[in-house]
JSON list of C-alpha atoms in Angstrom, two decimals:
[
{"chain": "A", "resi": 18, "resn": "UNK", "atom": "CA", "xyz": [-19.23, 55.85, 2.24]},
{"chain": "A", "resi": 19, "resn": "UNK", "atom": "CA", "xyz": [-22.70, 56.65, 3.89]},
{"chain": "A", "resi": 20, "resn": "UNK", "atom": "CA", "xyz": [-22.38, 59.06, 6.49]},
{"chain": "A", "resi": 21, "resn": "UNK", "atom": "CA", "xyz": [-25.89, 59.48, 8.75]},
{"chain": "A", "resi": 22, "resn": "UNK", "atom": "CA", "xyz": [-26.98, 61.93, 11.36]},
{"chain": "A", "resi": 23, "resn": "UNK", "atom": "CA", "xyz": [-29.88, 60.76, 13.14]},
{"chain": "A", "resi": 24, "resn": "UNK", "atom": "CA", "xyz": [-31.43, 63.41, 16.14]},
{"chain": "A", "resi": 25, "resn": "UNK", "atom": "CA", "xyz": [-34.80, 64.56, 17.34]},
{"chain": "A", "resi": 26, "resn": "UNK", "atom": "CA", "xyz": [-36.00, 67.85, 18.47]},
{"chain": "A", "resi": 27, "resn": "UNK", "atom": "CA", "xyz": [-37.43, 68.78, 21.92]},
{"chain": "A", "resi": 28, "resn": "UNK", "atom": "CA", "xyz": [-38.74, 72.04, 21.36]},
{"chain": "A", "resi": 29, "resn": "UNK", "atom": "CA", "xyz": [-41.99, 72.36, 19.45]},
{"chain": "A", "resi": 30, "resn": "UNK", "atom": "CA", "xyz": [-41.84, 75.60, 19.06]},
{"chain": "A", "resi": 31, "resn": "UNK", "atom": "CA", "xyz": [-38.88, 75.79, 17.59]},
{"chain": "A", "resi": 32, "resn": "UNK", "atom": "CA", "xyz": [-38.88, 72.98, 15.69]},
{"chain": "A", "resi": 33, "resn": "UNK", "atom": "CA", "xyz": [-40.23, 74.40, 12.21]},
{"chain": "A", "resi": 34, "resn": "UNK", "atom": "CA", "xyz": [-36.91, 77.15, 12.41]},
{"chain": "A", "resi": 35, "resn": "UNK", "atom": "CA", "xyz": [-34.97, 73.89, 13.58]},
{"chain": "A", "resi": 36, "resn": "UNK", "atom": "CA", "xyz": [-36.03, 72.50, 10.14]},
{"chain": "A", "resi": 37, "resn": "UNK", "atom": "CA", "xyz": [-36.05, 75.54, 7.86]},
{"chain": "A", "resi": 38, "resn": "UNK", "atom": "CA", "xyz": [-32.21, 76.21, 9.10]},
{"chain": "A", "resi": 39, "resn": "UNK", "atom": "CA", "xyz": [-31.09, 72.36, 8.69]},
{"chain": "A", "resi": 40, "resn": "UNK", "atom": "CA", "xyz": [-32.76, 71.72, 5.15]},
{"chain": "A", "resi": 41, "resn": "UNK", "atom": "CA", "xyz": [-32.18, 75.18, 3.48]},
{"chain": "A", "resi": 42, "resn": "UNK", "atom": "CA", "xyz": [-28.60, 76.65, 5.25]},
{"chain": "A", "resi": 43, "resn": "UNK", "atom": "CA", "xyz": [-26.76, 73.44, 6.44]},
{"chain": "A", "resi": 44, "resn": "UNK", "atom": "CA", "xyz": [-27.42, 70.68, 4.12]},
{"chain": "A", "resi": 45, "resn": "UNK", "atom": "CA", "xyz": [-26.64, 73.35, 1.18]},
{"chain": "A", "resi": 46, "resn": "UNK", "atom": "CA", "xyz": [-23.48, 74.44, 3.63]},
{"chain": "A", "resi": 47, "resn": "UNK", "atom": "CA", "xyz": [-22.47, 70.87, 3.81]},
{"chain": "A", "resi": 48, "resn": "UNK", "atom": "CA", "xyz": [-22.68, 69.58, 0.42]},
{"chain": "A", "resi": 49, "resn": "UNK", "atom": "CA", "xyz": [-20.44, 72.70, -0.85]},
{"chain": "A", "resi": 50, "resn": "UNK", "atom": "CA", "xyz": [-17.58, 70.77, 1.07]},
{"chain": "A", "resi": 51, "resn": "UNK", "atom": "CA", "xyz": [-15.02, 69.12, -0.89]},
{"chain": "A", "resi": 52, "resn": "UNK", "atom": "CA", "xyz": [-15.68, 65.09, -0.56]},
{"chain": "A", "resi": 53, "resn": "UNK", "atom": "CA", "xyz": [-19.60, 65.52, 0.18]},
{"chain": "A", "resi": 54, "resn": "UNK", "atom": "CA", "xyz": [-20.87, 63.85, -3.17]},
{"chain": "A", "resi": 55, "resn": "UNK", "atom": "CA", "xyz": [-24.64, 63.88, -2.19]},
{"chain": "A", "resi": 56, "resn": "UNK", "atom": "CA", "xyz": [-26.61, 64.91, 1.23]},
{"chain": "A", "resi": 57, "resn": "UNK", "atom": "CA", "xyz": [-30.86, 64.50, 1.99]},
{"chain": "A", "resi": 58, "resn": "UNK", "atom": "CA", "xyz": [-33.01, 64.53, 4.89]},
{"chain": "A", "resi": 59, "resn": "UNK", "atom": "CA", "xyz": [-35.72, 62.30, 6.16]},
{"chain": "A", "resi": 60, "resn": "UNK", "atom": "CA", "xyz": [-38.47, 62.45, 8.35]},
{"chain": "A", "resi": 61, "resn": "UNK", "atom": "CA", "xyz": [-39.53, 59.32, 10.36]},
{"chain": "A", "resi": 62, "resn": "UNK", "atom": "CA", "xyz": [-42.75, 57.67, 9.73]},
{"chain": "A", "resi": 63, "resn": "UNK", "atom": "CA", "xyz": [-43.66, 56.10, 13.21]},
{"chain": "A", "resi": 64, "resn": "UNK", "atom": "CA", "xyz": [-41.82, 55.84, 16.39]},
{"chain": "A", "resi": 65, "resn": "UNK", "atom": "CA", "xyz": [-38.88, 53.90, 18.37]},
{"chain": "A", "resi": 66, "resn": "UNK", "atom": "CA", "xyz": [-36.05, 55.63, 15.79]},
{"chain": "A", "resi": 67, "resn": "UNK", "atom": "CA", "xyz": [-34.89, 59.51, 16.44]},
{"chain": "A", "resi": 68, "resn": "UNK", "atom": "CA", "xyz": [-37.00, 61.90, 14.24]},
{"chain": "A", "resi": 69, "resn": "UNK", "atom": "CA", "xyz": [-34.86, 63.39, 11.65]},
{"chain": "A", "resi": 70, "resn": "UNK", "atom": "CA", "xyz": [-32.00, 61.27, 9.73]},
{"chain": "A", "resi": 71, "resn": "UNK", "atom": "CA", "xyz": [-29.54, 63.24, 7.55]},
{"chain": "A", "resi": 72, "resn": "UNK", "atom": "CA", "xyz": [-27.61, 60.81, 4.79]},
{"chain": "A", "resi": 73, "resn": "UNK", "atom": "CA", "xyz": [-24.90, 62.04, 2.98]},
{"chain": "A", "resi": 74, "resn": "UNK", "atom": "CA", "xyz": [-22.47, 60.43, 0.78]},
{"chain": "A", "resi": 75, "resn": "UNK", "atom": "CA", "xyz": [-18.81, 60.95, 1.70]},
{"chain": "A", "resi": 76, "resn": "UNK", "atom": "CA", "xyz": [-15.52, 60.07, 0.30]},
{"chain": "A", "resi": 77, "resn": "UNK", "atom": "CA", "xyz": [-13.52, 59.48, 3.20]},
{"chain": "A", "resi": 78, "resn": "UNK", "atom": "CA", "xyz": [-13.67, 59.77, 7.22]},
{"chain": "A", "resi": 79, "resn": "UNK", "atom": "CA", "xyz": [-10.92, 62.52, 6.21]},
{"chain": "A", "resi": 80, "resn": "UNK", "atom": "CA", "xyz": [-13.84, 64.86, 5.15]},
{"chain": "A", "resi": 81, "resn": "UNK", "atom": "CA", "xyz": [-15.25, 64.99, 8.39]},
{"chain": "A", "resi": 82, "resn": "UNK", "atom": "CA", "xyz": [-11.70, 66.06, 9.85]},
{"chain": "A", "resi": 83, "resn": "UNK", "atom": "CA", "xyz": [-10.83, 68.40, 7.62]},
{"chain": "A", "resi": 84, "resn": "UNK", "atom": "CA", "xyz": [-10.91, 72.37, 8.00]},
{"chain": "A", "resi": 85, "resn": "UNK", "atom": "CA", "xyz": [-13.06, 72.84, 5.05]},
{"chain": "A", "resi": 86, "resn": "UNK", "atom": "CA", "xyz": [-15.80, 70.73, 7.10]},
{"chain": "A", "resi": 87, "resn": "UNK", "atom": "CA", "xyz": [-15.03, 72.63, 10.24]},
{"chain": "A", "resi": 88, "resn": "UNK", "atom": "CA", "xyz": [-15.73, 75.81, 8.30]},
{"chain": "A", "resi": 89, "resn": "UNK", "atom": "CA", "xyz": [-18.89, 75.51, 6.57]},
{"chain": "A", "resi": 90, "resn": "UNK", "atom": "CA", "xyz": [-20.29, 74.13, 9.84]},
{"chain": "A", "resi": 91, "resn": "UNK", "atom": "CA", "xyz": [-19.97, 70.39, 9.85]},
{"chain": "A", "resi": 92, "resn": "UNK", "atom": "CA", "xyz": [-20.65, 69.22, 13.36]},
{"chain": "A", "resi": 93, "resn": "UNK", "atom": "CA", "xyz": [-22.02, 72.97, 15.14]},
{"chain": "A", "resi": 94, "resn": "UNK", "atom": "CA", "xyz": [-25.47, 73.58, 15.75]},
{"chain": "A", "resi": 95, "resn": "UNK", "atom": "CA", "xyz": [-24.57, 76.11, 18.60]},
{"chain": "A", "resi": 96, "resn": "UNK", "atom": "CA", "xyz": [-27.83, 77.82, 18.94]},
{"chain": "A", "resi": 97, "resn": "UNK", "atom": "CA", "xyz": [-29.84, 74.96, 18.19]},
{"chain": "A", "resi": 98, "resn": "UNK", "atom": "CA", "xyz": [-27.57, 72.18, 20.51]},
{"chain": "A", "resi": 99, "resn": "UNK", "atom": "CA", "xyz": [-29.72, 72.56, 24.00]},
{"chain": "A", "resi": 100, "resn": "UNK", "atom": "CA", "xyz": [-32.86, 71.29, 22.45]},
{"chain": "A", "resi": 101, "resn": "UNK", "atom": "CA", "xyz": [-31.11, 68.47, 20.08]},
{"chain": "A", "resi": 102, "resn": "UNK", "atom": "CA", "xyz": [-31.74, 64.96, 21.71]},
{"chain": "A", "resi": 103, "resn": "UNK", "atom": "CA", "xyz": [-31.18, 61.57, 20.62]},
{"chain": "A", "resi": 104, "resn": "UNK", "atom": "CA", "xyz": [-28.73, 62.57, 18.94]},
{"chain": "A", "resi": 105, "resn": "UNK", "atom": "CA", "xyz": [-26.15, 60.05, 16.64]},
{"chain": "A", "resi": 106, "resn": "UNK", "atom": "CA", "xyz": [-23.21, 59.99, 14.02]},
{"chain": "A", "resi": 107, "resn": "UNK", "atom": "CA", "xyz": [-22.27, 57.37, 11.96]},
{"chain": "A", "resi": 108, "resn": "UNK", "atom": "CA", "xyz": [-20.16, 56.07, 9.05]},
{"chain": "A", "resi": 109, "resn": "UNK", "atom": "CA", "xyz": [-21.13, 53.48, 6.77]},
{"chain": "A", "resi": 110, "resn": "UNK", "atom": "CA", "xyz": [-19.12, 51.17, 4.17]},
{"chain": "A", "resi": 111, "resn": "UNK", "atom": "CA", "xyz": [-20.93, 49.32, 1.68]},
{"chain": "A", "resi": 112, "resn": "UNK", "atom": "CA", "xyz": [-22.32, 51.38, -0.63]},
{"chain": "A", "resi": 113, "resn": "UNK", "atom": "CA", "xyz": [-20.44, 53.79, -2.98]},
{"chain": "A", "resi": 114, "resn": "UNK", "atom": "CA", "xyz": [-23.61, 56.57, -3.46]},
{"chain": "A", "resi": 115, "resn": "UNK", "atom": "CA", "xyz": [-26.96, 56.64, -0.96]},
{"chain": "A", "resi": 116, "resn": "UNK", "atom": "CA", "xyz": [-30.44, 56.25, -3.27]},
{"chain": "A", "resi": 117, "resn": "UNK", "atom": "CA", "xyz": [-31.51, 59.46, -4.36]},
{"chain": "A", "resi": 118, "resn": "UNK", "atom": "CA", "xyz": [-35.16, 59.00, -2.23]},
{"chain": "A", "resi": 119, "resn": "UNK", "atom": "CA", "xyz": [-38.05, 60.89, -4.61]},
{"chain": "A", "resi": 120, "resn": "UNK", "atom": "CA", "xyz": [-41.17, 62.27, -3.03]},
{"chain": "A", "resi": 121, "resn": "UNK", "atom": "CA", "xyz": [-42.95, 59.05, -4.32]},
{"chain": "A", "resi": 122, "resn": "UNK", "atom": "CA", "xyz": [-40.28, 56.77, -1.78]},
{"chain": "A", "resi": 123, "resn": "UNK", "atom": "CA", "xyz": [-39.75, 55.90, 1.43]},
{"chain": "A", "resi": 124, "resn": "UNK", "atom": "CA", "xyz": [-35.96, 55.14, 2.64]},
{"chain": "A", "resi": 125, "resn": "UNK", "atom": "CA", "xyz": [-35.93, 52.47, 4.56]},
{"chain": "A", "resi": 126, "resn": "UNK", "atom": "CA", "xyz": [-33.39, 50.87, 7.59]},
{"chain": "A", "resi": 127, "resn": "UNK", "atom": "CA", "xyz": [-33.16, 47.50, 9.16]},
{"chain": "A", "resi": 128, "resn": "UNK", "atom": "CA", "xyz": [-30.80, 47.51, 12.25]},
{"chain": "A", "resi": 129, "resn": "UNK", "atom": "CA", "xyz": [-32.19, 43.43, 12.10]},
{"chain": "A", "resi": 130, "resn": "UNK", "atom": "CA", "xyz": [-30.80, 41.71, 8.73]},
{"chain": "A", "resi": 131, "resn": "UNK", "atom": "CA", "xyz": [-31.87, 41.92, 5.58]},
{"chain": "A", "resi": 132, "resn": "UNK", "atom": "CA", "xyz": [-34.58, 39.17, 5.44]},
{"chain": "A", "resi": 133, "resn": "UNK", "atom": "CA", "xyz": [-36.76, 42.00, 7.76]},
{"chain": "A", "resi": 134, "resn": "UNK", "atom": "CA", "xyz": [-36.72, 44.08, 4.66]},
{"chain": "A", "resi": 135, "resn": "UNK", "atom": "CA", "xyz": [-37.00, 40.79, 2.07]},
{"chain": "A", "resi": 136, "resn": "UNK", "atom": "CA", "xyz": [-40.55, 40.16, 3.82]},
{"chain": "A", "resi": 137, "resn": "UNK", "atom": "CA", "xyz": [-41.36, 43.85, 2.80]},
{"chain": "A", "resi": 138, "resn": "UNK", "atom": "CA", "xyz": [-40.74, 42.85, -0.70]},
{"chain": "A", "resi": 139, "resn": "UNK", "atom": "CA", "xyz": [-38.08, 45.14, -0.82]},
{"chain": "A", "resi": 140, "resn": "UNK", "atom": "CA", "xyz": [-34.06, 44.91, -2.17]},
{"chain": "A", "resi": 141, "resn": "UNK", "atom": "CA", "xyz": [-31.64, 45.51, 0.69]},
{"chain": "A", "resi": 142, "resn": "UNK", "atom": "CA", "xyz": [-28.27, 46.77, 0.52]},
{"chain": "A", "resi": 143, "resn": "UNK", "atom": "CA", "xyz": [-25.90, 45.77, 3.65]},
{"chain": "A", "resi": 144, "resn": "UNK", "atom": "CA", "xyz": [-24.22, 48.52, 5.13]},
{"chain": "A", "resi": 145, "resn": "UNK", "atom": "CA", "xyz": [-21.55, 48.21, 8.19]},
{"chain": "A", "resi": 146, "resn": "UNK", "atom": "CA", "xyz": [-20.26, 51.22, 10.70]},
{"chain": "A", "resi": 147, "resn": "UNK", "atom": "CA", "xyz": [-16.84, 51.67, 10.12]},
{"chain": "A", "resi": 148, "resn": "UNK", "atom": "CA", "xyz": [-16.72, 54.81, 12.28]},
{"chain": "A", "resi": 149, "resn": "UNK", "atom": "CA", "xyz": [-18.04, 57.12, 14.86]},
{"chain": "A", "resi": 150, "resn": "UNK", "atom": "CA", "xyz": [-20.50, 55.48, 16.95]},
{"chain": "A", "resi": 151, "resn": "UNK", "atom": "CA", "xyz": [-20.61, 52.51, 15.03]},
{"chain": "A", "resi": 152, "resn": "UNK", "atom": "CA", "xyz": [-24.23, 51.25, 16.50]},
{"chain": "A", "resi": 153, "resn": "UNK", "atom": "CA", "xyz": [-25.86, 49.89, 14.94]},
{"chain": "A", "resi": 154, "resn": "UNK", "atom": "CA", "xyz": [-22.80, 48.11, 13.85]},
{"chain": "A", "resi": 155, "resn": "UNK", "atom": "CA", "xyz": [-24.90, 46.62, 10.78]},
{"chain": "A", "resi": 156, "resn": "UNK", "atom": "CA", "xyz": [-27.96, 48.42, 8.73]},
{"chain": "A", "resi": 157, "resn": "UNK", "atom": "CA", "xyz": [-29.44, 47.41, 5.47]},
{"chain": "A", "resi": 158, "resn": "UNK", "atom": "CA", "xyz": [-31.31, 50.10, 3.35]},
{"chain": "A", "resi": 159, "resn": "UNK", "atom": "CA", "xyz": [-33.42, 49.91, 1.26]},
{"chain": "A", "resi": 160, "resn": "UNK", "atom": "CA", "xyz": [-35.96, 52.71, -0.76]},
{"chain": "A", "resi": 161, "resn": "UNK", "atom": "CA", "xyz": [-40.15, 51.75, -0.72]},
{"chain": "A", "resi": 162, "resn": "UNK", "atom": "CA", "xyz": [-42.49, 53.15, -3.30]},
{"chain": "A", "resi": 163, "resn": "UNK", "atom": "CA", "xyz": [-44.72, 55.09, -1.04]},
{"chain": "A", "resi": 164, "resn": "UNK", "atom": "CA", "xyz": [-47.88, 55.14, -3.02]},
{"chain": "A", "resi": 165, "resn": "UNK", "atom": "CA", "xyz": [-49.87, 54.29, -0.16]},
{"chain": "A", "resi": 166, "resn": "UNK", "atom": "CA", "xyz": [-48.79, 54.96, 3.92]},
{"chain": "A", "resi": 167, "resn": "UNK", "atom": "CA", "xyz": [-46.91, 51.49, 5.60]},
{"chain": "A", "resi": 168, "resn": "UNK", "atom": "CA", "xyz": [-48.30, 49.30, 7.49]},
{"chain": "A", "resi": 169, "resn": "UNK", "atom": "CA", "xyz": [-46.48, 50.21, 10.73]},
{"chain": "A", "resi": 170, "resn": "UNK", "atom": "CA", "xyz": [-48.23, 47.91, 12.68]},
{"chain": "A", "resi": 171, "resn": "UNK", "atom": "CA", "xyz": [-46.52, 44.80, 10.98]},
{"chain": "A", "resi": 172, "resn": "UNK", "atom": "CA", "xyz": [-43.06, 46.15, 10.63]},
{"chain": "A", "resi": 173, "resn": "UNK", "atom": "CA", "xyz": [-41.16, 44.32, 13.36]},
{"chain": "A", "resi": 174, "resn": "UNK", "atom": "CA", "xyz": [-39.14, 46.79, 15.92]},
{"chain": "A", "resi": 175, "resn": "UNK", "atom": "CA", "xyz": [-35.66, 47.92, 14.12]},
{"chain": "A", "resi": 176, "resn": "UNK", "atom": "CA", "xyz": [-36.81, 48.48, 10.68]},
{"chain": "A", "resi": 177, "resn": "UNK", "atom": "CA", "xyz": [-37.92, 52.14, 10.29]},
{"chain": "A", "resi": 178, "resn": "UNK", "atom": "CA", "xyz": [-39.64, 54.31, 7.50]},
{"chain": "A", "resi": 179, "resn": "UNK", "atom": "CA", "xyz": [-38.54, 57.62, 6.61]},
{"chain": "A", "resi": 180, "resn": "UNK", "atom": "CA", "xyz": [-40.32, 60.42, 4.29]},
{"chain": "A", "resi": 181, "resn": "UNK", "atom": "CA", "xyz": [-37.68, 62.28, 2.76]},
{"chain": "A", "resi": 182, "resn": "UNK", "atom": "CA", "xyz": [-37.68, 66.13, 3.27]},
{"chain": "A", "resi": 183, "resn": "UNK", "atom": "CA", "xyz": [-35.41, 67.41, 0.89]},
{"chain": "A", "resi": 184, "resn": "UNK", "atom": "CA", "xyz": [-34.13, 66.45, -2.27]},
{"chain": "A", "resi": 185, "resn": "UNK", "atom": "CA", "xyz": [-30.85, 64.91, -2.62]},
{"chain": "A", "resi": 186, "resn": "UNK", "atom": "CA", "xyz": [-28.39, 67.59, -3.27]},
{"chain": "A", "resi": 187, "resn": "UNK", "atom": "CA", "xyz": [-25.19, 66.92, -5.01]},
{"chain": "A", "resi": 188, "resn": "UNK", "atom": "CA", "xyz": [-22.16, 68.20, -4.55]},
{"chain": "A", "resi": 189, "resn": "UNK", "atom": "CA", "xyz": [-19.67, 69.32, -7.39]},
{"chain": "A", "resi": 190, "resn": "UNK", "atom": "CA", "xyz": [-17.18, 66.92, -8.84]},
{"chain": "A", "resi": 191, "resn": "UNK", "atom": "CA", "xyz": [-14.10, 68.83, -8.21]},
{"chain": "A", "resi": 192, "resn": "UNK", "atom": "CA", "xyz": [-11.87, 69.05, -10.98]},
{"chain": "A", "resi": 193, "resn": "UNK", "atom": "CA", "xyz": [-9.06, 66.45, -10.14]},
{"chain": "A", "resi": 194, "resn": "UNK", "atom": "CA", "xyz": [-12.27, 64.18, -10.81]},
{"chain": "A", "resi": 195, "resn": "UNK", "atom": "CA", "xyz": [-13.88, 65.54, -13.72]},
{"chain": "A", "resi": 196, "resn": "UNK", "atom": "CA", "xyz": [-10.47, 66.27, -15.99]},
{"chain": "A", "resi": 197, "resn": "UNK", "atom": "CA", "xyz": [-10.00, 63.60, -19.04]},
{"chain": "A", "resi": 198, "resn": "UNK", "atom": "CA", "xyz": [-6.49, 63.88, -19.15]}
]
């Protein structure tokens, strides 16, 4: 299961801590939970999406629920809440692991179908909100080699580019998972 937190940041000033906590204490805080198999962050490449877009791959809505979540942080931001806008949660079926997005790749969304993403010459995988917000009910990823900046200008409204900022992290297969018994 795909599990994305997409937000934006209203403080400027702020902004580069904003980052520096999220990328280097959180996602590493988050992944260290028991059913987080992989967790990245994005940047977005134009406007009319929020900024930043976290994707992690989960196991189970359980995750979220549980204590171990709770603990490590999943879901507080408390110093950092009064300047996070636009701010969204959702949970994806469809695909088992999200791409592991390289410096030389764009991820890529479509909240408008697949064919959007087809025209871009790219291979899109359907994904469909299964919890949380779920809106957009349907997305379709996708990754772009990014050797030179997009187009923007003929990308139609609803498909959106993101830089990643982070390597994809990976959690640890716990050993229930990993034993050959």
């Amino acid at each position: 299961m795909i599990y994305t937190v997409e937000c934006g940041f209203a403080d400027p000033v702020r902004e580069g801590e904003w980052n520096d906590f999220y990328s280097h204490r959180k996602l590493p805080a988050l992944i260290s939970v028991t059913g987080f198999h992989t967790s990245q962050r994005f940047k977005a490449i134009g406007a009319g999406c929020p900024t930043y877009l976290a994707v992690h791959t989960i196991g189970s809505l359980d995750v979220l629920h549980g204590e171990e979540y709770v603990k490590k942080g999943g879901g507080s931001f408390a110093r950092w809440q009064p300047d996070i806008v636009d701010w969204h949660r959702n949970l994806y079926d469809g695909l088992d692991r999200a791409p592991d997005v390289s410096a030389g790749e764009y991820l890529v969304l479509s909240s408008i179908g697949p064919e959007a993403l087809m025209r871009l010459g790219l291979a899109p995988h359907a994904m469909r909100a299964v919890a949380m917000e779920k809106s957009p009910e349907r997305r379709w990823l996708a990754t772009a080699v990014s050797s030179e900046p997009p187009c923007l200008a003929r990308v139609p409204d609803g498909v959106h580019f993101y830089a990643a900022m982070t390597p994809q992290l990976r959690g640890v297969p716990s050993a229930a998972a990993t034993d050959d018994r």
